Amino acid sequence: NNKDYNLIIKNLKNLLNLKFLPKYIECFDNSNLFGKNPTSACVVFKNGIPSKKDYIHFNIKTVKNINDFDSMYEVVRRRYLFLKKEKLKFPNLILIDGGKGQLSSAYKALKDINLDNKIEIISVAKKDEIIFNIKKEEFKLSKVSNELKLIQYLRDEAHRFSLSHHRSRRLKNMVESELDNIFGIGIKSKKNLLNKFKNIRNIKKQKLKQLITVLGDSKGKIVFNYFNK
């Protein structure tokens, strides 16, 4: 309900000593499973409602090893440099999933592109749900308050969105690697197989005739023999 939401964000502004009323919030979550494919996600809430069409995923480009702080710096800088260049509206508040280290990396990114006075930034640490700001103040909101629930909702949504992307990337890598092992099957054949049968499990189940229909006689036999050794 919008009335409730207006009250929650007014309270949030007061409780966290914010300069701006946080009507438009973006929340970041970094995700890396077992040190592979570091990714980050940004979810967007406008007037308390998730604006799913504005959600965005980032594959980390500049950070070689898993480094949460450098990854956070990269995505925050990329996100707001883009909004700045395109002259798009900035959020009132950025919420970072993490502690002081992640927060200072994100803040440094904003400073480096001269947006540190335009957008406020806070972080929430999973342990004890403590909220930090860049003045090194710490806030603990009541566990039962709607204000904390909104922060948790944002963070959980960012986490869910981040993991969904991560999973699809990991699966894509696994599928590619398994089809890559088949000698004599090129990129075009792989695409045709995946377009037709959607995933590797279905490809493995196909009878020779189905595979020949998609790939022609000789390649159909290669794939069939590979999975039915």
mmCIF file with all atom_site columns, C-alpha atoms in Angstrom:
data_model
loop_
_atom_site.group_PDB
_atom_site.id
_atom_site.type_symbol
_atom_site.label_atom_id
_atom_site.label_alt_id
_atom_site.label_comp_id
_atom_site.label_asym_id
_atom_site.label_entity_id
_atom_site.label_seq_id
_atom_site.pdbx_PDB_ins_code
_atom_site.Cartn_x
_atom_site.Cartn_y
_atom_site.Cartn_z
_atom_site.occupancy
_atom_site.B_iso_or_equiv
_atom_site.pdbx_formal_charge
_atom_site.auth_seq_id
_atom_site.auth_comp_id
_atom_site.auth_asym_id
_atom_site.auth_atom_id
_atom_site.pdbx_PDB_model_num
ATOM 1   C CA . ASN A 1 1   ? 0.000  0.000   0.000   1.00 0.00 ? 1   ASN A CA 1
ATOM 2   C CA . ASN A 1 2   ? 1.423  3.338   -1.070  1.00 0.00 ? 2   ASN A CA 1
ATOM 3   C CA . LYS A 1 3   ? 0.396  5.248   2.064   1.00 0.00 ? 3   LYS A CA 1
ATOM 4   C CA . ASP A 1 4   ? 2.212  2.721   4.239   1.00 0.00 ? 4   ASP A CA 1
ATOM 5   C CA . TYR A 1 5   ? 5.231  2.905   1.975   1.00 0.00 ? 5   TYR A CA 1
ATOM 6   C CA . ASN A 1 6   ? 5.388  6.698   2.206   1.00 0.00 ? 6   ASN A CA 1
ATOM 7   C CA . LEU A 1 7   ? 5.431  6.414   5.957   1.00 0.00 ? 7   LEU A CA 1
ATOM 8   C CA . ILE A 1 8   ? 8.110  3.678   5.902   1.00 0.00 ? 8   ILE A CA 1
ATOM 9   C CA . ILE A 1 9   ? 10.486 5.703   3.729   1.00 0.00 ? 9   ILE A CA 1
ATOM 10  C CA . LYS A 1 10  ? 9.918  8.853   5.822   1.00 0.00 ? 10  LYS A CA 1
ATOM 11  C CA . ASN A 1 11  ? 10.808 6.825   8.904   1.00 0.00 ? 11  ASN A CA 1
ATOM 12  C CA . LEU A 1 12  ? 13.799 5.305   7.124   1.00 0.00 ? 12  LEU A CA 1
ATOM 13  C CA . LYS A 1 13  ? 15.070 8.762   6.229   1.00 0.00 ? 13  LYS A CA 1
ATOM 14  C CA . ASN A 1 14  ? 14.857 9.849   9.869   1.00 0.00 ? 14  ASN A CA 1
ATOM 15  C CA . LEU A 1 15  ? 16.186 6.643   11.387  1.00 0.00 ? 15  LEU A CA 1
ATOM 16  C CA . LEU A 1 16  ? 19.237 6.540   9.111   1.00 0.00 ? 16  LEU A CA 1
ATOM 17  C CA . ASN A 1 17  ? 19.929 10.306  9.002   1.00 0.00 ? 17  ASN A CA 1
ATOM 18  C CA . LEU A 1 18  ? 19.487 10.418  5.230   1.00 0.00 ? 18  LEU A CA 1
ATOM 19  C CA . LYS A 1 19  ? 19.542 13.672  3.253   1.00 0.00 ? 19  LYS A CA 1
ATOM 20  C CA . PHE A 1 20  ? 17.124 12.442  0.579   1.00 0.00 ? 20  PHE A CA 1
ATOM 21  C CA . LEU A 1 21  ? 13.784 10.706  0.835   1.00 0.00 ? 21  LEU A CA 1
ATOM 22  C CA . PRO A 1 22  ? 14.568 7.214   -0.546  1.00 0.00 ? 22  PRO A CA 1
ATOM 23  C CA . LYS A 1 23  ? 11.727 6.900   -3.057  1.00 0.00 ? 23  LYS A CA 1
ATOM 24  C CA . TYR A 1 24  ? 13.975 5.268   -5.617  1.00 0.00 ? 24  TYR A CA 1
ATOM 25  C CA . ILE A 1 25  ? 16.453 2.718   -4.267  1.00 0.00 ? 25  ILE A CA 1
ATOM 26  C CA . GLU A 1 26  ? 18.954 0.452   -6.033  1.00 0.00 ? 26  GLU A CA 1
ATOM 27  C CA . CYS A 1 27  ? 20.520 -2.516  -4.284  1.00 0.00 ? 27  CYS A CA 1
ATOM 28  C CA . PHE A 1 28  ? 23.654 -4.458  -5.288  1.00 0.00 ? 28  PHE A CA 1
ATOM 29  C CA . ASP A 1 29  ? 24.639 -8.017  -4.550  1.00 0.00 ? 29  ASP A CA 1
ATOM 30  C CA . ASN A 1 30  ? 27.869 -9.720  -5.635  1.00 0.00 ? 30  ASN A CA 1
ATOM 31  C CA . SER A 1 31  ? 27.839 -13.426 -6.173  1.00 0.00 ? 31  SER A CA 1
ATOM 32  C CA . ASN A 1 32  ? 30.607 -15.866 -6.895  1.00 0.00 ? 32  ASN A CA 1
ATOM 33  C CA . LEU A 1 33  ? 30.220 -19.566 -6.405  1.00 0.00 ? 33  LEU A CA 1
ATOM 34  C CA . PHE A 1 34  ? 33.460 -21.405 -5.671  1.00 0.00 ? 34  PHE A CA 1
ATOM 35  C CA . GLY A 1 35  ? 35.481 -18.629 -7.232  1.00 0.00 ? 35  GLY A CA 1
ATOM 36  C CA . LYS A 1 36  ? 34.080 -19.034 -10.728 1.00 0.00 ? 36  LYS A CA 1
ATOM 37  C CA . ASN A 1 37  ? 32.185 -16.531 -12.875 1.00 0.00 ? 37  ASN A CA 1
ATOM 38  C CA . PRO A 1 38  ? 31.996 -13.524 -10.549 1.00 0.00 ? 38  PRO A CA 1
ATOM 39  C CA . THR A 1 39  ? 28.770 -11.628 -11.237 1.00 0.00 ? 39  THR A CA 1
ATOM 40  C CA . SER A 1 40  ? 26.843 -8.816  -9.658  1.00 0.00 ? 40  SER A CA 1
ATOM 41  C CA . ALA A 1 41  ? 23.212 -7.833  -9.690  1.00 0.00 ? 41  ALA A CA 1
ATOM 42  C CA . CYS A 1 42  ? 21.381 -4.577  -9.220  1.00 0.00 ? 42  CYS A CA 1
ATOM 43  C CA . VAL A 1 43  ? 17.693 -4.497  -8.330  1.00 0.00 ? 43  VAL A CA 1
ATOM 44  C CA . VAL A 1 44  ? 15.596 -1.362  -8.578  1.00 0.00 ? 44  VAL A CA 1
ATOM 45  C CA . PHE A 1 45  ? 12.736 -0.353  -6.286  1.00 0.00 ? 45  PHE A CA 1
ATOM 46  C CA . LYS A 1 46  ? 10.544 2.637   -7.084  1.00 0.00 ? 46  LYS A CA 1
ATOM 47  C CA . ASN A 1 47  ? 8.009  3.702   -4.451  1.00 0.00 ? 47  ASN A CA 1
ATOM 48  C CA . GLY A 1 48  ? 8.438  0.398   -2.653  1.00 0.00 ? 48  GLY A CA 1
ATOM 49  C CA . ILE A 1 49  ? 7.699  -1.727  -5.696  1.00 0.00 ? 49  ILE A CA 1
ATOM 50  C CA . PRO A 1 50  ? 10.329 -3.835  -7.487  1.00 0.00 ? 50  PRO A CA 1
ATOM 51  C CA . SER A 1 51  ? 10.772 -2.431  -11.004 1.00 0.00 ? 51  SER A CA 1
ATOM 52  C CA . LYS A 1 52  ? 11.829 -5.722  -12.581 1.00 0.00 ? 52  LYS A CA 1
ATOM 53  C CA . LYS A 1 53  ? 12.268 -4.328  -16.077 1.00 0.00 ? 53  LYS A CA 1
ATOM 54  C CA . ASP A 1 54  ? 15.086 -2.156  -14.701 1.00 0.00 ? 54  ASP A CA 1
ATOM 55  C CA . TYR A 1 55  ? 16.976 -4.978  -12.974 1.00 0.00 ? 55  TYR A CA 1
ATOM 56  C CA . ILE A 1 56  ? 20.460 -5.465  -14.344 1.00 0.00 ? 56  ILE A CA 1
ATOM 57  C CA . HIS A 1 57  ? 23.173 -8.117  -14.232 1.00 0.00 ? 57  HIS A CA 1
ATOM 58  C CA . PHE A 1 58  ? 26.879 -7.506  -14.542 1.00 0.00 ? 58  PHE A CA 1
ATOM 59  C CA . ASN A 1 59  ? 29.571 -9.981  -15.416 1.00 0.00 ? 59  ASN A CA 1
ATOM 60  C CA . ILE A 1 60  ? 32.699 -8.724  -13.686 1.00 0.00 ? 60  ILE A CA 1
ATOM 61  C CA . LYS A 1 61  ? 35.226 -7.630  -16.299 1.00 0.00 ? 61  LYS A CA 1
ATOM 62  C CA . THR A 1 62  ? 38.227 -6.036  -14.626 1.00 0.00 ? 62  THR A CA 1
ATOM 63  C CA . VAL A 1 63  ? 38.764 -8.209  -11.560 1.00 0.00 ? 63  VAL A CA 1
ATOM 64  C CA . LYS A 1 64  ? 40.856 -11.295 -12.206 1.00 0.00 ? 64  LYS A CA 1
ATOM 65  C CA . ASN A 1 65  ? 40.617 -13.120 -8.885  1.00 0.00 ? 65  ASN A CA 1
ATOM 66  C CA . ILE A 1 66  ? 37.629 -13.133 -6.615  1.00 0.00 ? 66  ILE A CA 1
ATOM 67  C CA . ASN A 1 67  ? 37.763 -9.797  -4.866  1.00 0.00 ? 67  ASN A CA 1
ATOM 68  C CA . ASP A 1 68  ? 34.483 -8.563  -3.520  1.00 0.00 ? 68  ASP A CA 1
ATOM 69  C CA . PHE A 1 69  ? 35.710 -5.009  -2.944  1.00 0.00 ? 69  PHE A CA 1
ATOM 70  C CA . ASP A 1 70  ? 37.128 -4.528  -6.441  1.00 0.00 ? 70  ASP A CA 1
ATOM 71  C CA . SER A 1 71  ? 34.032 -6.133  -7.964  1.00 0.00 ? 71  SER A CA 1
ATOM 72  C CA . MET A 1 72  ? 31.792 -3.762  -6.010  1.00 0.00 ? 72  MET A CA 1
ATOM 73  C CA . TYR A 1 73  ? 33.863 -0.790  -7.171  1.00 0.00 ? 73  TYR A CA 1
ATOM 74  C CA . GLU A 1 74  ? 33.606 -1.934  -10.797 1.00 0.00 ? 74  GLU A CA 1
ATOM 75  C CA . VAL A 1 75  ? 29.844 -2.446  -10.922 1.00 0.00 ? 75  VAL A CA 1
ATOM 76  C CA . VAL A 1 76  ? 28.894 0.696   -9.023  1.00 0.00 ? 76  VAL A CA 1
ATOM 77  C CA . ARG A 1 77  ? 31.160 2.769   -11.252 1.00 0.00 ? 77  ARG A CA 1
ATOM 78  C CA . ARG A 1 78  ? 29.798 1.123   -14.431 1.00 0.00 ? 78  ARG A CA 1
ATOM 79  C CA . ARG A 1 79  ? 26.171 1.503   -13.349 1.00 0.00 ? 79  ARG A CA 1
ATOM 80  C CA . TYR A 1 80  ? 26.255 5.201   -12.465 1.00 0.00 ? 80  TYR A CA 1
ATOM 81  C CA . LEU A 1 81  ? 28.622 6.248   -15.203 1.00 0.00 ? 81  LEU A CA 1
ATOM 82  C CA . PHE A 1 82  ? 26.039 4.759   -17.573 1.00 0.00 ? 82  PHE A CA 1
ATOM 83  C CA . LEU A 1 83  ? 23.131 6.640   -15.925 1.00 0.00 ? 83  LEU A CA 1
ATOM 84  C CA . LYS A 1 84  ? 25.214 9.826   -15.996 1.00 0.00 ? 84  LYS A CA 1
ATOM 85  C CA . LYS A 1 85  ? 26.147 9.498   -19.682 1.00 0.00 ? 85  LYS A CA 1
ATOM 86  C CA . GLU A 1 86  ? 22.587 8.654   -20.704 1.00 0.00 ? 86  GLU A CA 1
ATOM 87  C CA . LYS A 1 87  ? 21.233 11.500  -18.535 1.00 0.00 ? 87  LYS A CA 1
ATOM 88  C CA . LEU A 1 88  ? 18.948 9.083   -16.703 1.00 0.00 ? 88  LEU A CA 1
ATOM 89  C CA . LYS A 1 89  ? 17.500 9.601   -13.246 1.00 0.00 ? 89  LYS A CA 1
ATOM 90  C CA . PHE A 1 90  ? 19.724 8.621   -10.306 1.00 0.00 ? 90  PHE A CA 1
ATOM 91  C CA . PRO A 1 91  ? 18.391 6.690   -7.330  1.00 0.00 ? 91  PRO A CA 1
ATOM 92  C CA . ASN A 1 92  ? 18.039 8.556   -4.031  1.00 0.00 ? 92  ASN A CA 1
ATOM 93  C CA . LEU A 1 93  ? 19.707 5.711   -2.205  1.00 0.00 ? 93  LEU A CA 1
ATOM 94  C CA . ILE A 1 94  ? 22.043 2.819   -2.980  1.00 0.00 ? 94  ILE A CA 1
ATOM 95  C CA . LEU A 1 95  ? 21.965 -0.184  -0.696  1.00 0.00 ? 95  LEU A CA 1
ATOM 96  C CA . ILE A 1 96  ? 25.003 -2.438  -0.689  1.00 0.00 ? 96  ILE A CA 1
ATOM 97  C CA . ASP A 1 97  ? 24.796 -6.005  0.551   1.00 0.00 ? 97  ASP A CA 1
ATOM 98  C CA . GLY A 1 98  ? 27.884 -6.207  2.748   1.00 0.00 ? 98  GLY A CA 1
ATOM 99  C CA . GLY A 1 99  ? 29.878 -4.524  5.458   1.00 0.00 ? 99  GLY A CA 1
ATOM 100 C CA . LYS A 1 100 ? 32.165 -1.513  5.693   1.00 0.00 ? 100 LYS A CA 1
ATOM 101 C CA . GLY A 1 101 ? 34.652 -2.771  3.094   1.00 0.00 ? 101 GLY A CA 1
ATOM 102 C CA . GLN A 1 102 ? 32.054 -3.152  0.377   1.00 0.00 ? 102 GLN A CA 1
ATOM 103 C CA . LEU A 1 103 ? 30.526 0.181   1.322   1.00 0.00 ? 103 LEU A CA 1
ATOM 104 C CA . SER A 1 104 ? 33.788 2.096   1.070   1.00 0.00 ? 104 SER A CA 1
ATOM 105 C CA . SER A 1 105 ? 34.572 0.475   -2.323  1.00 0.00 ? 105 SER A CA 1
ATOM 106 C CA . ALA A 1 106 ? 31.163 1.519   -3.636  1.00 0.00 ? 106 ALA A CA 1
ATOM 107 C CA . TYR A 1 107 ? 31.513 5.020   -2.210  1.00 0.00 ? 107 TYR A CA 1
ATOM 108 C CA . LYS A 1 108 ? 34.950 5.414   -3.801  1.00 0.00 ? 108 LYS A CA 1
ATOM 109 C CA . ALA A 1 109 ? 33.394 4.514   -7.178  1.00 0.00 ? 109 ALA A CA 1
ATOM 110 C CA . LEU A 1 110 ? 30.763 7.238   -6.738  1.00 0.00 ? 110 LEU A CA 1
ATOM 111 C CA . LYS A 1 111 ? 33.420 9.748   -5.711  1.00 0.00 ? 111 LYS A CA 1
ATOM 112 C CA . ASP A 1 112 ? 35.586 8.927   -8.713  1.00 0.00 ? 112 ASP A CA 1
ATOM 113 C CA . ILE A 1 113 ? 32.722 9.859   -11.047 1.00 0.00 ? 113 ILE A CA 1
ATOM 114 C CA . ASN A 1 114 ? 31.663 12.903  -8.973  1.00 0.00 ? 114 ASN A CA 1
ATOM 115 C CA . LEU A 1 115 ? 28.325 11.538  -7.863  1.00 0.00 ? 115 LEU A CA 1
ATOM 116 C CA . ASP A 1 116 ? 29.041 11.234  -4.140  1.00 0.00 ? 116 ASP A CA 1
ATOM 117 C CA . ASN A 1 117 ? 26.878 14.304  -3.411  1.00 0.00 ? 117 ASN A CA 1
ATOM 118 C CA . LYS A 1 118 ? 24.036 13.259  -5.691  1.00 0.00 ? 118 LYS A CA 1
ATOM 119 C CA . ILE A 1 119 ? 23.330 9.763   -4.380  1.00 0.00 ? 119 ILE A CA 1
ATOM 120 C CA . GLU A 1 120 ? 23.391 8.480   -0.821  1.00 0.00 ? 120 GLU A CA 1
ATOM 121 C CA . ILE A 1 121 ? 24.787 5.077   -0.016  1.00 0.00 ? 121 ILE A CA 1
ATOM 122 C CA . ILE A 1 122 ? 24.467 2.644   2.883   1.00 0.00 ? 122 ILE A CA 1
ATOM 123 C CA . SER A 1 123 ? 25.255 -1.027  3.431   1.00 0.00 ? 123 SER A CA 1
ATOM 124 C CA . VAL A 1 124 ? 23.679 -3.788  5.460   1.00 0.00 ? 124 VAL A CA 1
ATOM 125 C CA . ALA A 1 125 ? 25.788 -6.557  6.980   1.00 0.00 ? 125 ALA A CA 1
ATOM 126 C CA . LYS A 1 126 ? 24.123 -9.975  7.200   1.00 0.00 ? 126 LYS A CA 1
ATOM 127 C CA . LYS A 1 127 ? 25.441 -10.550 10.667  1.00 0.00 ? 127 LYS A CA 1
ATOM 128 C CA . ASP A 1 128 ? 23.104 -8.781  13.114  1.00 0.00 ? 128 ASP A CA 1
ATOM 129 C CA . GLU A 1 129 ? 21.585 -6.700  10.266  1.00 0.00 ? 129 GLU A CA 1
ATOM 130 C CA . ILE A 1 130 ? 23.704 -3.657  11.121  1.00 0.00 ? 130 ILE A CA 1
ATOM 131 C CA . ILE A 1 131 ? 23.401 -0.768  8.683   1.00 0.00 ? 131 ILE A CA 1
ATOM 132 C CA . PHE A 1 132 ? 26.467 1.374   7.958   1.00 0.00 ? 132 PHE A CA 1
ATOM 133 C CA . ASN A 1 133 ? 26.851 4.741   6.281   1.00 0.00 ? 133 ASN A CA 1
ATOM 134 C CA . ILE A 1 134 ? 29.931 6.538   4.981   1.00 0.00 ? 134 ILE A CA 1
ATOM 135 C CA . LYS A 1 135 ? 30.217 8.707   8.104   1.00 0.00 ? 135 LYS A CA 1
ATOM 136 C CA . LYS A 1 136 ? 31.029 5.478   9.946   1.00 0.00 ? 136 LYS A CA 1
ATOM 137 C CA . GLU A 1 137 ? 27.720 5.617   11.803  1.00 0.00 ? 137 GLU A CA 1
ATOM 138 C CA . GLU A 1 138 ? 26.028 2.316   12.591  1.00 0.00 ? 138 GLU A CA 1
ATOM 139 C CA . PHE A 1 139 ? 22.310 1.751   12.885  1.00 0.00 ? 139 PHE A CA 1
ATOM 140 C CA . LYS A 1 140 ? 20.334 -1.126  14.231  1.00 0.00 ? 140 LYS A CA 1
ATOM 141 C CA . LEU A 1 141 ? 16.661 -1.075  13.306  1.00 0.00 ? 141 LEU A CA 1
ATOM 142 C CA . SER A 1 142 ? 14.055 -2.945  15.287  1.00 0.00 ? 142 SER A CA 1
ATOM 143 C CA . LYS A 1 143 ? 13.820 -6.561  14.106  1.00 0.00 ? 143 LYS A CA 1
ATOM 144 C CA . VAL A 1 144 ? 10.051 -6.269  13.728  1.00 0.00 ? 144 VAL A CA 1
ATOM 145 C CA . SER A 1 145 ? 9.993  -2.861  12.031  1.00 0.00 ? 145 SER A CA 1
ATOM 146 C CA . ASN A 1 146 ? 8.713  -2.362  8.492   1.00 0.00 ? 146 ASN A CA 1
ATOM 147 C CA . GLU A 1 147 ? 11.775 -0.228  7.834   1.00 0.00 ? 147 GLU A CA 1
ATOM 148 C CA . LEU A 1 148 ? 14.125 -3.165  8.414   1.00 0.00 ? 148 LEU A CA 1
ATOM 149 C CA . LYS A 1 149 ? 11.767 -5.444  6.461   1.00 0.00 ? 149 LYS A CA 1
ATOM 150 C CA . LEU A 1 150 ? 12.044 -3.142  3.440   1.00 0.00 ? 150 LEU A CA 1
ATOM 151 C CA . ILE A 1 151 ? 15.862 -3.232  3.642   1.00 0.00 ? 151 ILE A CA 1
ATOM 152 C CA . GLN A 1 152 ? 15.793 -7.038  3.957   1.00 0.00 ? 152 GLN A CA 1
ATOM 153 C CA . TYR A 1 153 ? 13.350 -7.338  1.066   1.00 0.00 ? 153 TYR A CA 1
ATOM 154 C CA . LEU A 1 154 ? 15.671 -5.302  -1.160  1.00 0.00 ? 154 LEU A CA 1
ATOM 155 C CA . ARG A 1 155 ? 18.692 -7.314  -0.155  1.00 0.00 ? 155 ARG A CA 1
ATOM 156 C CA . ASP A 1 156 ? 16.972 -10.695 -0.533  1.00 0.00 ? 156 ASP A CA 1
ATOM 157 C CA . GLU A 1 157 ? 15.617 -9.703  -3.927  1.00 0.00 ? 157 GLU A CA 1
ATOM 158 C CA . ALA A 1 158 ? 19.102 -8.650  -5.092  1.00 0.00 ? 158 ALA A CA 1
ATOM 159 C CA . HIS A 1 159 ? 20.489 -11.932 -3.799  1.00 0.00 ? 159 HIS A CA 1
ATOM 160 C CA . ARG A 1 160 ? 17.815 -14.007 -5.525  1.00 0.00 ? 160 ARG A CA 1
ATOM 161 C CA . PHE A 1 161 ? 18.301 -12.157 -8.807  1.00 0.00 ? 161 PHE A CA 1
ATOM 162 C CA . SER A 1 162 ? 22.076 -12.445 -8.571  1.00 0.00 ? 162 SER A CA 1
ATOM 163 C CA . LEU A 1 163 ? 21.939 -16.197 -7.979  1.00 0.00 ? 163 LEU A CA 1
ATOM 164 C CA . SER A 1 164 ? 19.484 -16.815 -10.814 1.00 0.00 ? 164 SER A CA 1
ATOM 165 C CA . HIS A 1 165 ? 21.916 -15.218 -13.252 1.00 0.00 ? 165 HIS A CA 1
ATOM 166 C CA . HIS A 1 166 ? 24.810 -17.076 -11.744 1.00 0.00 ? 166 HIS A CA 1
ATOM 167 C CA . ARG A 1 167 ? 23.058 -20.390 -12.102 1.00 0.00 ? 167 ARG A CA 1
ATOM 168 C CA . SER A 1 168 ? 22.221 -19.809 -15.742 1.00 0.00 ? 168 SER A CA 1
ATOM 169 C CA . ARG A 1 169 ? 25.808 -18.797 -16.483 1.00 0.00 ? 169 ARG A CA 1
ATOM 170 C CA . ARG A 1 170 ? 27.153 -21.862 -14.741 1.00 0.00 ? 170 ARG A CA 1
ATOM 171 C CA . LEU A 1 171 ? 24.765 -24.164 -16.594 1.00 0.00 ? 171 LEU A CA 1
ATOM 172 C CA . LYS A 1 172 ? 25.661 -22.524 -19.880 1.00 0.00 ? 172 LYS A CA 1
ATOM 173 C CA . ASN A 1 173 ? 29.329 -23.148 -19.180 1.00 0.00 ? 173 ASN A CA 1
ATOM 174 C CA . MET A 1 174 ? 28.643 -26.784 -18.296 1.00 0.00 ? 174 MET A CA 1
ATOM 175 C CA . VAL A 1 175 ? 26.527 -27.380 -21.398 1.00 0.00 ? 175 VAL A CA 1
ATOM 176 C CA . GLU A 1 176 ? 29.082 -25.768 -23.623 1.00 0.00 ? 176 GLU A CA 1
ATOM 177 C CA . SER A 1 177 ? 31.921 -27.769 -22.185 1.00 0.00 ? 177 SER A CA 1
ATOM 178 C CA . GLU A 1 178 ? 30.108 -31.086 -22.603 1.00 0.00 ? 178 GLU A CA 1
ATOM 179 C CA . LEU A 1 179 ? 29.191 -30.408 -26.239 1.00 0.00 ? 179 LEU A CA 1
ATOM 180 C CA . ASP A 1 180 ? 32.705 -29.055 -26.833 1.00 0.00 ? 180 ASP A CA 1
ATOM 181 C CA . ASN A 1 181 ? 34.054 -32.518 -26.093 1.00 0.00 ? 181 ASN A CA 1
ATOM 182 C CA . ILE A 1 182 ? 32.384 -34.012 -29.158 1.00 0.00 ? 182 ILE A CA 1
ATOM 183 C CA . PHE A 1 183 ? 34.939 -34.086 -31.915 1.00 0.00 ? 183 PHE A CA 1
ATOM 184 C CA . GLY A 1 184 ? 33.503 -32.992 -35.270 1.00 0.00 ? 184 GLY A CA 1
ATOM 185 C CA . ILE A 1 185 ? 30.628 -30.911 -33.887 1.00 0.00 ? 185 ILE A CA 1
ATOM 186 C CA . GLY A 1 186 ? 30.977 -27.166 -34.496 1.00 0.00 ? 186 GLY A CA 1
ATOM 187 C CA . ILE A 1 187 ? 29.297 -24.094 -33.072 1.00 0.00 ? 187 ILE A CA 1
ATOM 188 C CA . LYS A 1 188 ? 26.447 -24.153 -35.585 1.00 0.00 ? 188 LYS A CA 1
ATOM 189 C CA . SER A 1 189 ? 25.572 -27.774 -34.798 1.00 0.00 ? 189 SER A CA 1
ATOM 190 C CA . LYS A 1 190 ? 25.679 -27.060 -31.059 1.00 0.00 ? 190 LYS A CA 1
ATOM 191 C CA . LYS A 1 191 ? 23.316 -24.121 -31.499 1.00 0.00 ? 191 LYS A CA 1
ATOM 192 C CA . ASN A 1 192 ? 20.927 -26.199 -33.591 1.00 0.00 ? 192 ASN A CA 1
ATOM 193 C CA . LEU A 1 193 ? 20.889 -28.937 -30.959 1.00 0.00 ? 193 LEU A CA 1
ATOM 194 C CA . LEU A 1 194 ? 20.253 -26.527 -28.087 1.00 0.00 ? 194 LEU A CA 1
ATOM 195 C CA . ASN A 1 195 ? 17.580 -24.617 -30.022 1.00 0.00 ? 195 ASN A CA 1
ATOM 196 C CA . LYS A 1 196 ? 15.758 -27.836 -30.791 1.00 0.00 ? 196 LYS A CA 1
ATOM 197 C CA . PHE A 1 197 ? 16.200 -29.807 -27.556 1.00 0.00 ? 197 PHE A CA 1
ATOM 198 C CA . LYS A 1 198 ? 16.790 -26.945 -25.056 1.00 0.00 ? 198 LYS A CA 1
ATOM 199 C CA . ASN A 1 199 ? 19.369 -28.666 -22.843 1.00 0.00 ? 199 ASN A CA 1
ATOM 200 C CA . ILE A 1 200 ? 22.004 -31.358 -22.702 1.00 0.00 ? 200 ILE A CA 1
ATOM 201 C CA . ARG A 1 201 ? 19.771 -33.788 -20.813 1.00 0.00 ? 201 ARG A CA 1
ATOM 202 C CA . ASN A 1 202 ? 17.253 -33.811 -23.637 1.00 0.00 ? 202 ASN A CA 1
ATOM 203 C CA . ILE A 1 203 ? 19.990 -34.134 -26.257 1.00 0.00 ? 203 ILE A CA 1
ATOM 204 C CA . LYS A 1 204 ? 21.294 -37.257 -24.510 1.00 0.00 ? 204 LYS A CA 1
ATOM 205 C CA . LYS A 1 205 ? 17.819 -38.846 -24.593 1.00 0.00 ? 205 LYS A CA 1
ATOM 206 C CA . GLN A 1 206 ? 17.260 -38.478 -28.343 1.00 0.00 ? 206 GLN A CA 1
ATOM 207 C CA . LYS A 1 207 ? 17.051 -41.438 -30.668 1.00 0.00 ? 207 LYS A CA 1
ATOM 208 C CA . LEU A 1 208 ? 19.417 -41.521 -33.623 1.00 0.00 ? 208 LEU A CA 1
ATOM 209 C CA . LYS A 1 209 ? 16.604 -40.589 -36.024 1.00 0.00 ? 209 LYS A CA 1
ATOM 210 C CA . GLN A 1 210 ? 15.830 -37.317 -34.169 1.00 0.00 ? 210 GLN A CA 1
ATOM 211 C CA . LEU A 1 211 ? 19.488 -36.304 -34.120 1.00 0.00 ? 211 LEU A CA 1
ATOM 212 C CA . ILE A 1 212 ? 19.865 -37.023 -37.836 1.00 0.00 ? 212 ILE A CA 1
ATOM 213 C CA . THR A 1 213 ? 16.802 -34.864 -38.532 1.00 0.00 ? 213 THR A CA 1
ATOM 214 C CA . VAL A 1 214 ? 18.508 -31.883 -36.881 1.00 0.00 ? 214 VAL A CA 1
ATOM 215 C CA . LEU A 1 215 ? 22.136 -32.464 -37.865 1.00 0.00 ? 215 LEU A CA 1
ATOM 216 C CA . GLY A 1 216 ? 22.106 -34.628 -40.950 1.00 0.00 ? 216 GLY A CA 1
ATOM 217 C CA . ASP A 1 217 ? 23.343 -38.187 -41.242 1.00 0.00 ? 217 ASP A CA 1
ATOM 218 C CA . SER A 1 218 ? 27.017 -38.101 -40.302 1.00 0.00 ? 218 SER A CA 1
ATOM 219 C CA . LYS A 1 219 ? 26.873 -35.507 -37.489 1.00 0.00 ? 219 LYS A CA 1
ATOM 220 C CA . GLY A 1 220 ? 23.711 -37.051 -36.059 1.00 0.00 ? 220 GLY A CA 1
ATOM 221 C CA . LYS A 1 221 ? 25.579 -40.368 -35.773 1.00 0.00 ? 221 LYS A CA 1
ATOM 222 C CA . ILE A 1 222 ? 28.610 -38.683 -34.134 1.00 0.00 ? 222 ILE A CA 1
ATOM 223 C CA . VAL A 1 223 ? 26.450 -37.113 -31.396 1.00 0.00 ? 223 VAL A CA 1
ATOM 224 C CA . PHE A 1 224 ? 24.377 -40.284 -30.898 1.00 0.00 ? 224 PHE A CA 1
ATOM 225 C CA . ASN A 1 225 ? 27.492 -42.446 -30.586 1.00 0.00 ? 225 ASN A CA 1
ATOM 226 C CA . TYR A 1 226 ? 29.115 -39.982 -28.190 1.00 0.00 ? 226 TYR A CA 1
ATOM 227 C CA . PHE A 1 227 ? 26.237 -40.182 -25.722 1.00 0.00 ? 227 PHE A CA 1
ATOM 228 C CA . ASN A 1 228 ? 25.536 -43.889 -26.245 1.00 0.00 ? 228 ASN A CA 1
ATOM 229 C CA . LYS A 1 229 ? 29.003 -45.341 -26.032 1.00 0.00 ? 229 LYS A CA 1
#
